[in-house]
Amino acid sequence: MGEEKGNVKWQMNQKCATIGFHANPGSKAVKTRVSLFVTCIVDQVFPQVGIAMTQVLERLGYPVDFPAAQTCCGQPAFNSGYPEEAGIVARHFLNTFRDSEYIVVPSGSCASMIVHHYTDIFANEQKTLEQARSIAPRVWEFSRFLIEVAGVEDVGASFDGVVTYHDSCHSLREMHIKEGPRRLLSKVQGLTLREMEPAEECCGFGGTFSVKFPEVSGGMARTKIESILKTEAGTVVSVDSSCLMQIQGAIDRARLPIRTMHLAEVLAGR
Amino acid sequence: MTGQPSETINQTLGDARLQLAIYSATNRLMTHRAGAVRADLLPDYQELRTEANQLKKHTIEHLDHYLELFEKNVIAHGGKVVYCSDSQEVADFVLGLAKERGAHLIVKSKSMTTEEIHFNERLEKHGLEAVETDLGEYILQLAHQRPYHIVAPALHLTRYDVAEIFSKNLGVENEVVIEKQTKIARAALREKFLHADIGVTGANFLVADSGAVVVVENEGNARLTTSAPKIHITVAGIEKLIPRAQDLGVFLTLLGRSATGQPLTVYTSFLSGPRRNGEIDGPDEFYVVLLDNGRTKLLADPEKRQSLYCIRCGACLNHCPVYRKIGGHNYPWVYSGPIGAIITPQFHGVLKDPWLPFASSLCGACAEVCPVKIEIPKLLLKLRSEVTDAQRRQGVGGVERLAFGIWAWVMTHPRIYLMLARIGGIFLPLLPKVGPLGKWASQREVPKLAKTSFHQWWKAREVPK
Ligand code: SF4
């Protein structure tokens, strides 16, 4: 916690950490096991994000497990108008993570699907609805887990350069994640955070939206990139890999020297 | 997606001048709104939204009661209430009245409800002249276009476009200075006001406990419309009701700010009945047409009926990244943007424009700014599933449904998932629908699947233990 050491919050954290509740980096207290839900897109396209997330959590002293039966949260079907098919996959998720105490997800969008939309899907299935309700408070988007459960802002990372942060829509508007990632970034040594205007406008991904309306989606991505370019940042950071995939795709098409990184990758950097 | 007007959408996307017009106008409206609802200026903004939502919910759930109360109070002021179930009935009523009174010329102030029922065209067919007096609407009427935006109807036109429209239709010189254009319109419209037999307005609110019609505007044309002609007709959807005059405190605070960032519009008119004895101006006859036109159909669904809470502020359009790309005319109905996307399928049936609820990235910017808190993304999702259900019943869309069926099966069989994953194919089942992958790739570089999935990485890592 660096310069904050000794302040009230730090002291409280210390006390909490000793009972294995909250934690500080380096604290020797026994910590609760966390289960990773890496999401299908991170599993298949961006495994490095899952790896980075594992590293950060383990460095903080968390025992990490990975329920091997996991696949997807079901969002692609749900957003495409197939709640029944989404329900089949959602039920699989509920079974896979039944016993997990903390489920940490590198995506605000997938976390929101589980936290907010499972209860819609199972509104008329009492038993599954109970399961969905009981799992919701155990699902943590990665940055929120760090801030609220682990109680850390400085994870001891360093990064050389200027970054800008893209607020992914579901993280921002459904999970209300706005300050957390910025606080974590601000504690990374050597990193300068430069806000884009507006940071809150959609990148245009929207899952199957980008397939059904490719030109509109592409236009939205280009608008996003214009905002990014104005910051002169070399790296775009977000807490959702799907947005970053959309942004990187358009960046590469325009042959711009900008890269995208998930927050976990930045925080794993030393 | 099938049915979407791809060609005109792409035209809009490719028209740099139009894109700039849409972007700068919506940007301006967004900035003004943000300035007006700032926490230091309007600390109870969120509470007001909740209150507005609750008031609308209550009214919509007790609409029968408030309709009767409103009618009673309009009659008490000497006005008349006419119930119309569709556009034909509105036209019949106005035509009948015009015939009886020998009226020919109608002046109108801006009203989306009359746009919805093609009021002007219907009357013109029968030899009546209906003139729009809101500047934007007037320009559009000359150009034979429908509104681009529910608050700023001519948002897509530049002053050069307006100059062209005026010189073509009014026989004036090409005039590109906005103030002078306003003068030209004013001169033309003044004539109409002086000779109009009937004035027609919409309504922003119908106040049940006082029988008043409330109209907000900035140009003063609605004032003239309601005071100069001898006959006044308000045409309003039944969802415009609010219970009490005191509730206006909530709605007026939100409406102007959400729409244009104004604490209050320049004019707020309260119309209650015809001119009383001793008053110098105002109409001799006062009618309120209460229009259904499908609204009661929306009432039937307990979740989707919140669509009727809308106070037509336009904030959801301004903040919608899709509206800002495709503009207003690519939406199939007069109501564009997010609100259009949720009410059009409900009014016209989900199969008429099945693509519409899908034309959203579900970013949620609309719901965040909606002053009456309509859960637009949630309703879009509901409508999406209604589309696929209706398609199944019709026996269409089978390929996509099958694709998601297979996909769901793969996703619940981890071993199959892992097997497919190894050959990079977990997204394969979705390919029939991703069909136009080429089109997708036309806009971006396609990401490569990772050589080693996280599943594989984790497994390899566990071995040493
Ligand atoms: S849906 Fe909400 S934001 Fe959109 S026009 Fe209606 S009131 Fe305004």
XYZ file of C-alpha atoms in Angstrom, chain A residues 209 212-219 222, chain B residues 1-16 18-19 22 148 322-332 355-356 358-360 439:
47
model
C -24.762 -6.859 -33.272
C -25.736 -8.360 -38.024
C -24.805 -4.721 -38.557
C -21.117 -4.866 -39.505
C -20.925 -1.430 -41.122
C -22.660 0.392 -38.274
C -20.515 -1.460 -35.762
C -17.387 -0.622 -37.769
C -18.372 3.034 -37.888
C -13.790 4.192 -35.885
C -29.739 -8.737 -41.022
C -32.705 -9.435 -43.279
C -35.116 -6.618 -43.750
C -32.820 -3.857 -42.619
C -32.455 -0.995 -45.091
C -28.752 -1.734 -45.608
C -28.441 0.363 -48.674
C -29.739 3.594 -47.186
C -27.924 2.864 -43.930
C -24.666 2.604 -45.833
C -25.496 5.772 -47.723
C -25.957 7.590 -44.438
C -22.724 6.136 -43.078
C -20.857 7.209 -46.181
C -22.228 10.765 -46.303
C -19.581 12.784 -44.491
C -24.650 14.250 -42.995
C -22.544 12.429 -40.431
C -25.838 14.488 -36.941
C -35.339 13.163 -38.428
C -26.476 3.724 -33.408
C -28.860 6.638 -34.009
C -25.836 8.889 -34.321
C -24.531 6.668 -37.103
C -27.654 5.767 -39.037
C -29.687 8.919 -38.381
C -33.465 9.202 -38.156
C -34.741 8.234 -41.588
C -33.439 4.675 -41.555
C -35.851 3.830 -38.773
C -39.073 2.485 -40.237
C -34.270 -6.316 -37.547
C -35.167 -3.263 -35.499
C -31.430 -6.058 -32.980
C -30.033 -2.750 -34.213
C -28.456 -1.966 -30.867
C -18.806 -8.515 -44.213
